[in-house]
GROMACS .gro file of C-alpha atoms in nm:
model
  204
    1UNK     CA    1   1.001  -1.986  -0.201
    2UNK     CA    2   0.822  -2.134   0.080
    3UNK     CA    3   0.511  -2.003   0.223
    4UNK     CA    4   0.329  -2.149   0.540
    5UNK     CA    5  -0.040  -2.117   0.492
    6UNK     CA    6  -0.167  -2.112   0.851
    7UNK     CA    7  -0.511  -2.279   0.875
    8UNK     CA    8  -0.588  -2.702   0.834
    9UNK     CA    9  -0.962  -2.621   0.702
   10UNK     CA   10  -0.985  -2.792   0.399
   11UNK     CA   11  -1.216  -2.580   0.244
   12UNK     CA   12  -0.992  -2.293   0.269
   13UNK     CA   13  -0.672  -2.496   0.118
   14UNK     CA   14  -0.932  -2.588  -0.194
   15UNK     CA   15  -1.028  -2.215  -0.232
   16UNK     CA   16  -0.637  -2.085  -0.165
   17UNK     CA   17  -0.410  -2.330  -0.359
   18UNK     CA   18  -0.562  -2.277  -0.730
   19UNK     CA   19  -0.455  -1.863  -0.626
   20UNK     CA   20  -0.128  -1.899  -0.547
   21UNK     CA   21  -0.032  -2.182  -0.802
   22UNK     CA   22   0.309  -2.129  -0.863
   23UNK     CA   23   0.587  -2.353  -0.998
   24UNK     CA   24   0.856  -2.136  -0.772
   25UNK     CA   25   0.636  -2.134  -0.442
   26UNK     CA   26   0.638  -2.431  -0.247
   27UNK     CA   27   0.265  -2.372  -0.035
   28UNK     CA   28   0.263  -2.536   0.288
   29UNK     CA   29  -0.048  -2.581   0.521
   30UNK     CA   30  -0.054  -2.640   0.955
   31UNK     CA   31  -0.100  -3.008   0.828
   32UNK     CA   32   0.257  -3.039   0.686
   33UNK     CA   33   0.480  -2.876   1.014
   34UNK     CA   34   0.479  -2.977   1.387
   35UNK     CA   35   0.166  -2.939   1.624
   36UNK     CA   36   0.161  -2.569   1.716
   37UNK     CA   37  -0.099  -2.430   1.965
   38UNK     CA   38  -0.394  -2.197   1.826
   39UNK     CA   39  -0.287  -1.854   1.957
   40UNK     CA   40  -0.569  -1.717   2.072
   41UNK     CA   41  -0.828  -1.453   1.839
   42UNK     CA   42  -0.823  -1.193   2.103
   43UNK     CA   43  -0.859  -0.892   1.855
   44UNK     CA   44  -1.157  -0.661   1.819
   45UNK     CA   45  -1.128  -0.622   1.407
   46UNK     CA   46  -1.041  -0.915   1.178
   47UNK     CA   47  -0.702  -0.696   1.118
   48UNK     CA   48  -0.590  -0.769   1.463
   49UNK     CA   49  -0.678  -1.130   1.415
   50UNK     CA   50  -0.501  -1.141   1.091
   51UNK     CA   51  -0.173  -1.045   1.240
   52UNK     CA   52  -0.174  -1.239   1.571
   53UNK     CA   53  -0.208  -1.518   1.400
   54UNK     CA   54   0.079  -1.467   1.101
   55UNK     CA   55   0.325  -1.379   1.406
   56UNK     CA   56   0.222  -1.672   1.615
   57UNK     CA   57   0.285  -1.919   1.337
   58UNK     CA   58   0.600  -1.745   1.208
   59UNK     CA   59   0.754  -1.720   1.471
   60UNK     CA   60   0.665  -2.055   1.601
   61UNK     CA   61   0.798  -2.234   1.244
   62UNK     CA   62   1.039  -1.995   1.146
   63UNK     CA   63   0.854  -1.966   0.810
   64UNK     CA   64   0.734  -1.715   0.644
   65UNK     CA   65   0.368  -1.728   0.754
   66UNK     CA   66  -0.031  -1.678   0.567
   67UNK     CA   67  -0.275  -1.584   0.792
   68UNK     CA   68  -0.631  -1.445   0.704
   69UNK     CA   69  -0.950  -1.352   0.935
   70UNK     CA   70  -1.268  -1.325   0.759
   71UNK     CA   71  -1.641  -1.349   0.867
   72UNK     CA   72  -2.011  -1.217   0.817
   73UNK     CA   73  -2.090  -0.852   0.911
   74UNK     CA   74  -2.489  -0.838   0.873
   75UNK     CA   75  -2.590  -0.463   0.905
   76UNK     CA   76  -2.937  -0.559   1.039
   77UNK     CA   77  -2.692  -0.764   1.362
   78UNK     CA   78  -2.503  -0.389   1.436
   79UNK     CA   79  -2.205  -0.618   1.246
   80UNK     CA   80  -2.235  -0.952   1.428
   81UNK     CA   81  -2.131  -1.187   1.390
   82UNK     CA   82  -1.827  -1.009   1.247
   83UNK     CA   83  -1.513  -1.163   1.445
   84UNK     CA   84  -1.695  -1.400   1.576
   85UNK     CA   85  -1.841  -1.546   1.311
   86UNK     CA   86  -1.642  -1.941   1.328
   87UNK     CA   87  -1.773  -1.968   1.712
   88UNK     CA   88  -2.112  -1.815   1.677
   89UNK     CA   89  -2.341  -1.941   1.907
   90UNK     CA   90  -2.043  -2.200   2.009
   91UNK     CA   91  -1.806  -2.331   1.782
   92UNK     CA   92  -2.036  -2.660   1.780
   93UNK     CA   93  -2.328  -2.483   1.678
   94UNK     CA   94  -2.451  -2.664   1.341
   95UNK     CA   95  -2.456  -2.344   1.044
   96UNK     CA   96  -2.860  -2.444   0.992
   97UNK     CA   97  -2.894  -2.336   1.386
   98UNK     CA   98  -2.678  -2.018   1.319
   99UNK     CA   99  -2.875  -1.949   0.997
  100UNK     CA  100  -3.209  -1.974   1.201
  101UNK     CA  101  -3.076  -1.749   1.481
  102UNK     CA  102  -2.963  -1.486   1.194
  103UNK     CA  103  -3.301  -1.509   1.000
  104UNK     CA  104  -3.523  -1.453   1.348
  105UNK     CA  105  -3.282  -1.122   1.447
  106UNK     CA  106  -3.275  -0.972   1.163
  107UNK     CA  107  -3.647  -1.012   1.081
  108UNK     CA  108  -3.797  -0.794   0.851
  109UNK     CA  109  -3.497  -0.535   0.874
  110UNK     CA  110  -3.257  -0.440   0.621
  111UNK     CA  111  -3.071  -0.747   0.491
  112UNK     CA  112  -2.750  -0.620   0.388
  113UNK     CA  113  -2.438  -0.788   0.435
  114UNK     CA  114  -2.072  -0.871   0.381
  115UNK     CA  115  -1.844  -1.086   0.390
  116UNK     CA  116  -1.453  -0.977   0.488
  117UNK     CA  117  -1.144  -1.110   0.519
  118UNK     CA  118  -0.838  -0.952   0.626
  119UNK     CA  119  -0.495  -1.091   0.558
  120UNK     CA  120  -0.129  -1.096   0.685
  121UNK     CA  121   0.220  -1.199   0.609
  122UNK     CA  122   0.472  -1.245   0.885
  123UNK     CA  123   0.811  -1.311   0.869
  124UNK     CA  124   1.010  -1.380   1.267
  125UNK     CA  125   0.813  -1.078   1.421
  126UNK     CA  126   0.792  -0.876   1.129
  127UNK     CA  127   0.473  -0.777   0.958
  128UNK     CA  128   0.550  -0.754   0.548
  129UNK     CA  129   0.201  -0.721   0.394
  130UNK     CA  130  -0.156  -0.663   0.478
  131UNK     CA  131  -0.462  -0.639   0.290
  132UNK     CA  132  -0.855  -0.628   0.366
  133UNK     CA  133  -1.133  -0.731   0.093
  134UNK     CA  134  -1.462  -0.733   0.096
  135UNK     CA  135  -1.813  -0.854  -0.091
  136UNK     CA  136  -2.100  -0.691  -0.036
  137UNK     CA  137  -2.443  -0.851  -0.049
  138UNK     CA  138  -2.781  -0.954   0.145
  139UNK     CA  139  -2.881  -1.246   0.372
  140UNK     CA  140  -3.130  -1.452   0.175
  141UNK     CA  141  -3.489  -1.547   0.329
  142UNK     CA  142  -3.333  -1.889   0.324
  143UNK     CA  143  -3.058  -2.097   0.301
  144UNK     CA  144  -2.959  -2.244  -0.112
  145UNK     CA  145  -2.735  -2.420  -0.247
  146UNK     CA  146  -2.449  -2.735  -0.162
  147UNK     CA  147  -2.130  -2.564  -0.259
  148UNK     CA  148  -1.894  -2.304  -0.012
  149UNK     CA  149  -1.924  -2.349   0.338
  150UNK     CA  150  -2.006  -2.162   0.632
  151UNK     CA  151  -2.252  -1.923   0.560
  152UNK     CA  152  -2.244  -1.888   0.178
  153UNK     CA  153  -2.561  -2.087   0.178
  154UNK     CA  154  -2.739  -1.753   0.343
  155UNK     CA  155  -2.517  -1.494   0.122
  156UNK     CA  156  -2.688  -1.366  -0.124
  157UNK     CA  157  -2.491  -1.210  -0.432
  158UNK     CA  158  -2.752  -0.962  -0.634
  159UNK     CA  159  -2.482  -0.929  -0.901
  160UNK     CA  160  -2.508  -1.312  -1.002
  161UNK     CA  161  -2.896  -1.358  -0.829
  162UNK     CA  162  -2.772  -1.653  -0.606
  163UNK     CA  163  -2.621  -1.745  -0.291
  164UNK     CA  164  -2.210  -1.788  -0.307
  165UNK     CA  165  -2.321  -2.178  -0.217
  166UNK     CA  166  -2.456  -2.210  -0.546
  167UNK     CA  167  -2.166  -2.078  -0.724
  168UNK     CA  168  -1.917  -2.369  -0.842
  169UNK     CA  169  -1.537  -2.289  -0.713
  170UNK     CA  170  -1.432  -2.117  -1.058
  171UNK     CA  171  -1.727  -1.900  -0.983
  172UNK     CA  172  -1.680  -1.815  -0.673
  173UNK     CA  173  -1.343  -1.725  -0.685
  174UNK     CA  174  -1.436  -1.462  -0.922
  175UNK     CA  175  -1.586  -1.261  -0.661
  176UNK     CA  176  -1.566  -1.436  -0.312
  177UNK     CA  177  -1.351  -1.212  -0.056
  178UNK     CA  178  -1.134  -1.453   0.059
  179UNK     CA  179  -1.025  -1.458  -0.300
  180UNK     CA  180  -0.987  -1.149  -0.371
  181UNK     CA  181  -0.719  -1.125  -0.057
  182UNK     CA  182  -0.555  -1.381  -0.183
  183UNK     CA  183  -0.499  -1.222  -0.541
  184UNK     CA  184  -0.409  -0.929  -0.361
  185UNK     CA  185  -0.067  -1.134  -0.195
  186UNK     CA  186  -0.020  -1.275  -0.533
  187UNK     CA  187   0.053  -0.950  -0.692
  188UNK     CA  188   0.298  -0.901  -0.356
  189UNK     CA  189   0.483  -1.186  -0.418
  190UNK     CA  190   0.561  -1.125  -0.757
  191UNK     CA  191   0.690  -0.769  -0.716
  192UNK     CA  192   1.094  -0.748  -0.758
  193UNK     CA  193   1.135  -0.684  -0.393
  194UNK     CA  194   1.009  -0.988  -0.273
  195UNK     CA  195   1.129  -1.221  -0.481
  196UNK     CA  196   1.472  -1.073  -0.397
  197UNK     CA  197   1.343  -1.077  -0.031
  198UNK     CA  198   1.253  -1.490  -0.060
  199UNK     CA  199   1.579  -1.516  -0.288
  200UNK     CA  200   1.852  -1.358   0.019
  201UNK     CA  201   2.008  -1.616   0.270
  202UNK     CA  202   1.748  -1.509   0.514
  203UNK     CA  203   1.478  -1.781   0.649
  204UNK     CA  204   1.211  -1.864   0.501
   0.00000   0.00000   0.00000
């Protein structure tokens, strides 16, 4: 069973492969096929997102294609940065500047936030599954801890009383949303049906 996970961040692939570890599922990443252009995140909701980019890459591999959009929704922002989140003030804007530019609009306001990631399989141009998770929590008065990336070092989880950036990886995945998507396709790919899907003479 081959499965094309489409992103080359590393941090992702750390969080991801430990989910889906699977003697009969061969996980590959953008790093192991041919050069494919980014399609381009024209979607208003990190569904959309999700699903241009599983179709893009399917369709341009002929695998069956991973792809997941996630962010930062701060309440305080009206959302933002929400689908934006990865360009932000520019995609080359260092996360301390972004942090900065959170902690000064937000203010004093109400500091809840969440982190979401949505998530879709494609297969040719075929959508087979599709989920959406979610962590709730608050934007800390300032950035902790050296572990995560992006913004976990401004997410604050009440629960635990710490950032997600000072959560080790085992931790993390516990609770992070990204994680909880990716638990969610793990229960999909060990139903019957798709293991007879991935076992037919069909690509993938």
């Amino acid at each position: 069973m081959r499965l094309l996970i489409a992103t080359t961040n590393p941090n992702k692939v750390r969080e991801i492969r430990p989910l889906l570890a699977d003697p009969a599922l061969q996980l590959l990443t953008l790093a192991d096929v041919d050069a494919i252009p980014e399609p381009e995140e024209s979607g208003a909701t990190f569904w959309e997102n999700a699903r241009i980019k599983a179709l893009a890459y399917a369709q341009a591999t002929g695998l069956t294609a991973v792809a997941e959009d996630s962010g930062l929704e701060v309440d305080a922002m009206n959302g933002e940065p929400g689908v934006y989140s990865a360009r932000f003030m520019g995609e080359d804007t260092p996360y301390p500047d972004r942090f900065a530019e959170i902690f000064t609009r937000i203010g004093t306001a109400d500091r809840t936030a969440r982190f979401v990631t949505a998530l879709a399989v494609a297969r040719d141009s075929e959508i087979l599954f599709e989920t959406e998770t979610s962590v709730e929590g608050e934007i800390a008065s300032s950035a902790s801890g050296a572990h995560g990336f992006g913004y976990d070092p401004i997410f604050f989880y009440p629960p635990y009383h710490v950032t997600t950036a000072q959560l080790p990886d085992r931790e993390k995945a516990a609770i992070s949303h990204r994680a909880r998507a990716f638990r969610d396709l793990r229960r999909w790919l060990t139903t019957e049906t798709v293991t007879n899907l991935f076992r037919s003479g069909t690509k993938s």
